[in-house]
XYZ file of C-alpha atoms in Angstrom:
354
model
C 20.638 24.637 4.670
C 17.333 22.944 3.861
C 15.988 20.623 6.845
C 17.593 17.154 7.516
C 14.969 15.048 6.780
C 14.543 12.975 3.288
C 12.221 10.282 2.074
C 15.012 7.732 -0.262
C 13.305 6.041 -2.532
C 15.103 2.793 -3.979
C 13.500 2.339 -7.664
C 15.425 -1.128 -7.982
C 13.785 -2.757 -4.884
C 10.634 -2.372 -6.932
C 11.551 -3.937 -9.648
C 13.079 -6.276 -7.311
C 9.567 -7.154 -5.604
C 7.838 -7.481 -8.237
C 10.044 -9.681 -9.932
C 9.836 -11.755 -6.162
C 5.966 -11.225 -7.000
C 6.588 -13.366 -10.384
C 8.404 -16.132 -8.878
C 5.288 -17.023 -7.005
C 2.745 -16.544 -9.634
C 2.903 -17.157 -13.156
C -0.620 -15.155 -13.436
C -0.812 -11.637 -14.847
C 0.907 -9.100 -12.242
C -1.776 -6.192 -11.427
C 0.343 -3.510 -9.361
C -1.677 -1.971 -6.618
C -0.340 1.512 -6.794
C -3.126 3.518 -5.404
C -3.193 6.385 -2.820
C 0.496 7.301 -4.798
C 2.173 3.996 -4.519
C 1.548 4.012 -0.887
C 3.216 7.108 -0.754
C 6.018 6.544 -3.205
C 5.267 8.737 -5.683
C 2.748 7.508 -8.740
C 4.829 8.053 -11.905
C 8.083 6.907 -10.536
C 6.670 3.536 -9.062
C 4.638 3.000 -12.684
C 8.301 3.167 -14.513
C 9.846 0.883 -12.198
C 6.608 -1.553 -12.237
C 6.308 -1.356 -15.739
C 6.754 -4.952 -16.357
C 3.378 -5.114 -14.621
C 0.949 -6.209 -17.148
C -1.911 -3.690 -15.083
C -2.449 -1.304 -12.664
C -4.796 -0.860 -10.036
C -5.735 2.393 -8.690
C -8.621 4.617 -7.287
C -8.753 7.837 -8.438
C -9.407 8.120 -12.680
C -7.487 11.508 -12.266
C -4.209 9.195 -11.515
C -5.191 6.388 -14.203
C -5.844 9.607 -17.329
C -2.110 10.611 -15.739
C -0.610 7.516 -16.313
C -1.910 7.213 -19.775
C -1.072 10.396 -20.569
C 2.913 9.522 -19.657
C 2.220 6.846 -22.180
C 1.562 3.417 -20.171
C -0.437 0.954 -22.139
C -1.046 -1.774 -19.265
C -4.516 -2.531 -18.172
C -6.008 0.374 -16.227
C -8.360 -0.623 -12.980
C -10.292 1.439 -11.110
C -10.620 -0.469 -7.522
C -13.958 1.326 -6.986
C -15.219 1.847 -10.322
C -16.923 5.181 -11.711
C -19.222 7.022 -8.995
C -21.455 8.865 -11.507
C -22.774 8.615 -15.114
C -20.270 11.462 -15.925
C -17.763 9.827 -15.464
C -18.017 7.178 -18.220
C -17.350 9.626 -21.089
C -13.501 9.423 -19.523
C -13.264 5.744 -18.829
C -14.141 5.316 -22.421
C -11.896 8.035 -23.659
C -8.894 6.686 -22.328
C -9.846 2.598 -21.946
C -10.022 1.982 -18.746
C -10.951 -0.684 -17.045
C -13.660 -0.759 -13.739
C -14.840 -2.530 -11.065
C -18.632 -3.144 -11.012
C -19.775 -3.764 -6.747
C -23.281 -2.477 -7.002
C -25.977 -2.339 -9.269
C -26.219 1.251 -9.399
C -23.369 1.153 -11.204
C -25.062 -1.164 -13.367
C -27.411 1.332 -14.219
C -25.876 3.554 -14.893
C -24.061 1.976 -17.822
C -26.071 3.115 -19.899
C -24.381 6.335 -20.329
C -21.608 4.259 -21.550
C -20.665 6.022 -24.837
C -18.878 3.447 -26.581
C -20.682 -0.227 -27.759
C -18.413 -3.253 -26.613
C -15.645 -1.655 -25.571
C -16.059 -1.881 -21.228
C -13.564 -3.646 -19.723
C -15.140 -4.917 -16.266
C -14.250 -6.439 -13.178
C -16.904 -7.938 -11.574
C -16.720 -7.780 -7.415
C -18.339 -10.790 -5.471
C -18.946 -10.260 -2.118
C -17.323 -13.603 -0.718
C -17.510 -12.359 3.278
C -15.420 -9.158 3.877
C -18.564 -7.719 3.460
C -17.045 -4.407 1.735
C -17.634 -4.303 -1.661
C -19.230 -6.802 -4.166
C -22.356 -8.367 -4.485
C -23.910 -10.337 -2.035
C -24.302 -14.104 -3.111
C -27.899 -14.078 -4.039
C -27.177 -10.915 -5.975
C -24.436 -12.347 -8.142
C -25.777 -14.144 -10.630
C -28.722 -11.833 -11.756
C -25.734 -9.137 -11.841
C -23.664 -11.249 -13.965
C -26.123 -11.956 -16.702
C -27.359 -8.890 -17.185
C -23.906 -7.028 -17.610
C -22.765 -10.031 -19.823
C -26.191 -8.653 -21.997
C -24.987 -5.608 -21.569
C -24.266 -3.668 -25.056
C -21.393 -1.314 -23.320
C -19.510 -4.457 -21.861
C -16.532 -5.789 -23.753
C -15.137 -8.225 -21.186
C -15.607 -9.176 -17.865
C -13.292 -10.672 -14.813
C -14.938 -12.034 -11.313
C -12.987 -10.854 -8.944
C -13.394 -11.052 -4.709
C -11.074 -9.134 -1.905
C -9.669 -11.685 1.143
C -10.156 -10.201 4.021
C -7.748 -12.521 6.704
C -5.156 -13.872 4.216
C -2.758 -12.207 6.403
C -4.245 -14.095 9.352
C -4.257 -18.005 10.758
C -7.717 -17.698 9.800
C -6.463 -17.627 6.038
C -8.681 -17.522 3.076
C -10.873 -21.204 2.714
C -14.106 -20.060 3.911
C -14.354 -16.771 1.185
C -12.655 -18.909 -1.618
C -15.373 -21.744 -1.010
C -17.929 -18.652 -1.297
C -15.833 -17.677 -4.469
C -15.641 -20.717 -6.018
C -19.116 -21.887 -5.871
C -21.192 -18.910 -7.098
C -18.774 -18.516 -10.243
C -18.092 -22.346 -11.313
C -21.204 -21.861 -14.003
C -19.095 -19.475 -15.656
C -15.666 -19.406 -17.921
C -14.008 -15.809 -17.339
C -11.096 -14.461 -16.268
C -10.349 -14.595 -12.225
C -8.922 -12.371 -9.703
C -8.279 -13.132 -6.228
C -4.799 -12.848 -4.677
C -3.930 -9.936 -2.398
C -0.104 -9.662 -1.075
C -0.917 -12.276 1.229
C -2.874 -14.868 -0.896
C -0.172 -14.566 -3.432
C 2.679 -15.495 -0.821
C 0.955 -18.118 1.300
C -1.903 -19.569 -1.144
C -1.335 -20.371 -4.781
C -4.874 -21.836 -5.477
C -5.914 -18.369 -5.403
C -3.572 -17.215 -7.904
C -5.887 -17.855 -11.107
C -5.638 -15.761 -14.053
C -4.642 -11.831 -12.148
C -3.129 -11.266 -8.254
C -3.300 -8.225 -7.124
C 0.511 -7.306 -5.152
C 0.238 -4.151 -3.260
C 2.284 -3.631 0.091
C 5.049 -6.496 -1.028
C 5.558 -4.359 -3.648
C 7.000 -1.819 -1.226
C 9.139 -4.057 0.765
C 7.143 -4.753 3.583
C 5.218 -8.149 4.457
C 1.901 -8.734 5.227
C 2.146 -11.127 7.484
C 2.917 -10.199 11.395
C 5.051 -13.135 11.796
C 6.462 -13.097 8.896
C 9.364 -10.525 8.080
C 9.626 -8.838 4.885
C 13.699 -10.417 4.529
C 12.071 -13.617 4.669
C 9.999 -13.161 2.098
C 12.928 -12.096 -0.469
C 11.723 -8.454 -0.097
C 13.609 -5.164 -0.055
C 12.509 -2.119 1.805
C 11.789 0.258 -1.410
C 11.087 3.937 1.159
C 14.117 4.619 3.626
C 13.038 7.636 6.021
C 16.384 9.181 7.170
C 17.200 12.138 9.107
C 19.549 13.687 11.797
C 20.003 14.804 15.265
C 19.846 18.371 15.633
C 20.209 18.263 19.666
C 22.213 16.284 22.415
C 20.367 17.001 25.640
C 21.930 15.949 29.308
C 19.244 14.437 31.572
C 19.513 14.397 35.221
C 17.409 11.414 37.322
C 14.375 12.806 37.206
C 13.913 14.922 34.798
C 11.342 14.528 31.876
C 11.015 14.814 28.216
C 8.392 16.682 25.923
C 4.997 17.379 26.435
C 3.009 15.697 28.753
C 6.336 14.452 30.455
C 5.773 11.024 29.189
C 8.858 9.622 29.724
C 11.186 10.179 33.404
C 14.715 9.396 33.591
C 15.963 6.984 36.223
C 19.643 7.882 35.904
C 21.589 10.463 34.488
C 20.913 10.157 30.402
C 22.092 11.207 27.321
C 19.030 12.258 24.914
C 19.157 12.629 21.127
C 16.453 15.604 19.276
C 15.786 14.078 15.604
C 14.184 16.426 12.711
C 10.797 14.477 12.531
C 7.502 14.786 13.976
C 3.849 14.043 13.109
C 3.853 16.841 10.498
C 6.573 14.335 8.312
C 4.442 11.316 8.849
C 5.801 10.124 11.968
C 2.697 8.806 13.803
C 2.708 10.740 17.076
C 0.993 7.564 19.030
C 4.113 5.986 18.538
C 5.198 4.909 22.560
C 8.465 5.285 24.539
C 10.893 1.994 23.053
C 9.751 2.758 19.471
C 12.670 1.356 17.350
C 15.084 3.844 15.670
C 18.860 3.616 14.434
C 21.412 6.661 14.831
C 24.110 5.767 12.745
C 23.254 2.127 12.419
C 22.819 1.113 15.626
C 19.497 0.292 17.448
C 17.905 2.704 20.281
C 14.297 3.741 21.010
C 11.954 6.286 20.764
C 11.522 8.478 24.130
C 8.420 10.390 25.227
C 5.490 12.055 22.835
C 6.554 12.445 19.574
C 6.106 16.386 18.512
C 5.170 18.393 15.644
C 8.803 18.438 14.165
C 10.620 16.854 16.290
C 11.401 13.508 18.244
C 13.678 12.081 21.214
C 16.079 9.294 20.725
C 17.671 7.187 23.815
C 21.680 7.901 23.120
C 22.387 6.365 26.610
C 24.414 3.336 24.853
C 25.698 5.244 22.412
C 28.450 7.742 23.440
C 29.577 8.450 20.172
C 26.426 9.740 18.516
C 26.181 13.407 18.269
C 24.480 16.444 16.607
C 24.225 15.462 12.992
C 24.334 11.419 13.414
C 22.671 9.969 11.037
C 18.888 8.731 12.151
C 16.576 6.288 10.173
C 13.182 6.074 11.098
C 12.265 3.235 9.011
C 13.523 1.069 5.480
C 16.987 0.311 4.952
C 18.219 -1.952 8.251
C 14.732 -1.105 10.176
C 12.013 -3.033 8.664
C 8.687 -0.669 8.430
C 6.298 -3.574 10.190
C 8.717 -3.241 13.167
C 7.920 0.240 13.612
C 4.234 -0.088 12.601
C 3.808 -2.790 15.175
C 5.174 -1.206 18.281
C 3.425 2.079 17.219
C 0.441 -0.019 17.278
C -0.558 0.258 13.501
C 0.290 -1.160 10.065
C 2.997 -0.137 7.342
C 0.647 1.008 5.097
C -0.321 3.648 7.510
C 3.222 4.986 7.813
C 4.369 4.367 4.377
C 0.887 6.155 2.525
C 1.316 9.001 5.647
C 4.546 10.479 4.207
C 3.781 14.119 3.955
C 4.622 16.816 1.065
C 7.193 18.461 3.202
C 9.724 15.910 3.414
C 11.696 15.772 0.401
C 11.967 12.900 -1.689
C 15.618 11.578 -3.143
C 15.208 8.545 -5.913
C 17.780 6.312 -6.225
């Protein structure tokens, strides 16, 4: 019998988000599917995102797959080619990049193909990441708008507290001023600028986590937002241990009992994806009903509090996160962020696709 553990994958919570990404922007939908869909598998989140009119992605290995498997959208690479050998494929199989640095400007010119460059130009509007710095932008822009290689060309800038109370005025100020002199296509909206503030919407957003069920915002949960949890990590206990007062749990000894206790093993550890910082009081289900995490979470296994919950057994049913356990909720009390978990998923635990 293989191992308990399984990634489900709900194709029709996808298409579901996205379609929730649509109902708050009419602009074009480009689907942020990089590092494999935050870990949900690249060619089966294209199909069910295929009413996307782009993608964006990182690696031009992933983009030349897509295309092979036939998809047509817009192809953007979030960081743009890294040498000049690299151009001979983004010509080859029309895709489109972003331009952040004027090395990459240079080397353009081993751009094989006249007019035919699809870029999206980065401004650098105060995440101070990628982009060009204000009193960089406009000499960039006019000589890639010269530029023999370059077809067309979106500005485009990266919020970095739309998630935050801080929000997004001070960078779309910065935005908005250094590209008013010029009439192209805009890109702006993360997750959380597309949810909370439509005057960044313009003519692309840019919808990665919502995509995958989970919100952005801390104090905002993804069932609010209309959003269903696409990756369900499920597995079972494969242990029922009997604590005395006392008596400890796992390495370290981390966690003590106070009173006699009933303690659940679960098939998952760090090596499935499970982040091992994750604290005693971690939120689990077994069999649909809430408990905690107890003690350091191990290679392959973990330890569930069954105290109130006399019926649960060897082989009760254990979620870890998705379906009934939002993803943020575990993120937050392991101290990190969903993307973390979600894009952490290892190549051991199988995947079922429903």
């Amino acid at each position: 019998m293989p191992r308990p553990i399984q990634a489900r994958i709900d194709l029709s919570a996808l298409e579901w988000n996205l379609q929730v990404a649509r109902r708050a922007s009419s602009a074009r939908i480009m689907a942020v599917i990089k590092a494999d869909a935050y870990g949900h598998g690249l060619l089966r989140a294209a199909e069910a995102l295929n009413a996307a009119e782009g993608f964006a992605l990182l690696d031009i290995r992933d983009a030349i797959c897509l295309r092979d498997a036939g998809f047509n959208q817009t192809m953007l690479l979030l960081e743009g080619f890294f040498t000049p050998d690299d151009l001979s494929l983004v010509a080859e199989y029309d895709l489109a990049c972003v331009i952040h640095n004027q090395q990459q400007i240079d080397m353009l010119e081993a751009y094989p193909s006249r007019g035919s460059l699809e870029v999206w130009f980065k401004v650098g509007s105060g995440m101070n990441r990628l982009g060009f710095a204000p009193d960089k932008v406009h000499a960039a822009l006019t000589t890639l708008k010269a530029h023999p290689a370059v077809r067309d060309i979106t500005l485009m800038t990266h919020f970095a507290q739309a998630d935050e109370a801080t929000g997004v005025a001070a960078q779309l100020d910065v935005f908005n001023s250094l590209v008013a002199p010029y009439r192209m296509a805009r890109s702006l909206a993360n997750s959380a600028a597309l949810l909370r503030f439509p005057a960044t919407h313009a003519d692309w957003v840019r919808p990665g986590i919502m995509l995958y069920g989970a919100s952005p915002f801390a104090e905002i949960s993804a069932q609010q937002l209309g959003l269903r949890p696409v990756m369900t990590l499920q597995s079972r206990i494969i242990a029922v241990q009997e604590l005395s007062a006392g008596e400890t749990i796992g390495y370290g000894g981390l966690f003590r009992a106070n009173a006699p206790m009933r303690v659940g093993v679960v098939a998952c550890g760090y090596a499935d994806g499970y982040p091992r910082h994750a604290p005693t009081g971690t939120p689990v289900l077994v069999d649909g009903y809430p408990t905690r995490i107890l003690g350091r979470i191990s290679m392959d296994m973990l330890s569930v509090d069954l105290s109130a919950l006399p019926d649960a057994d060897v082989g009760s049913r254990v979620t870890l996160w998705g379906e009934g356990l939002p993803v943020e909720q575990v993120a937050h009390a392991a101290g990190t962020i969903s993307y973390e978990l979600l894009c952490a998923l290892t190549a051991r635990v199988p995947i079922v696709v429903n």
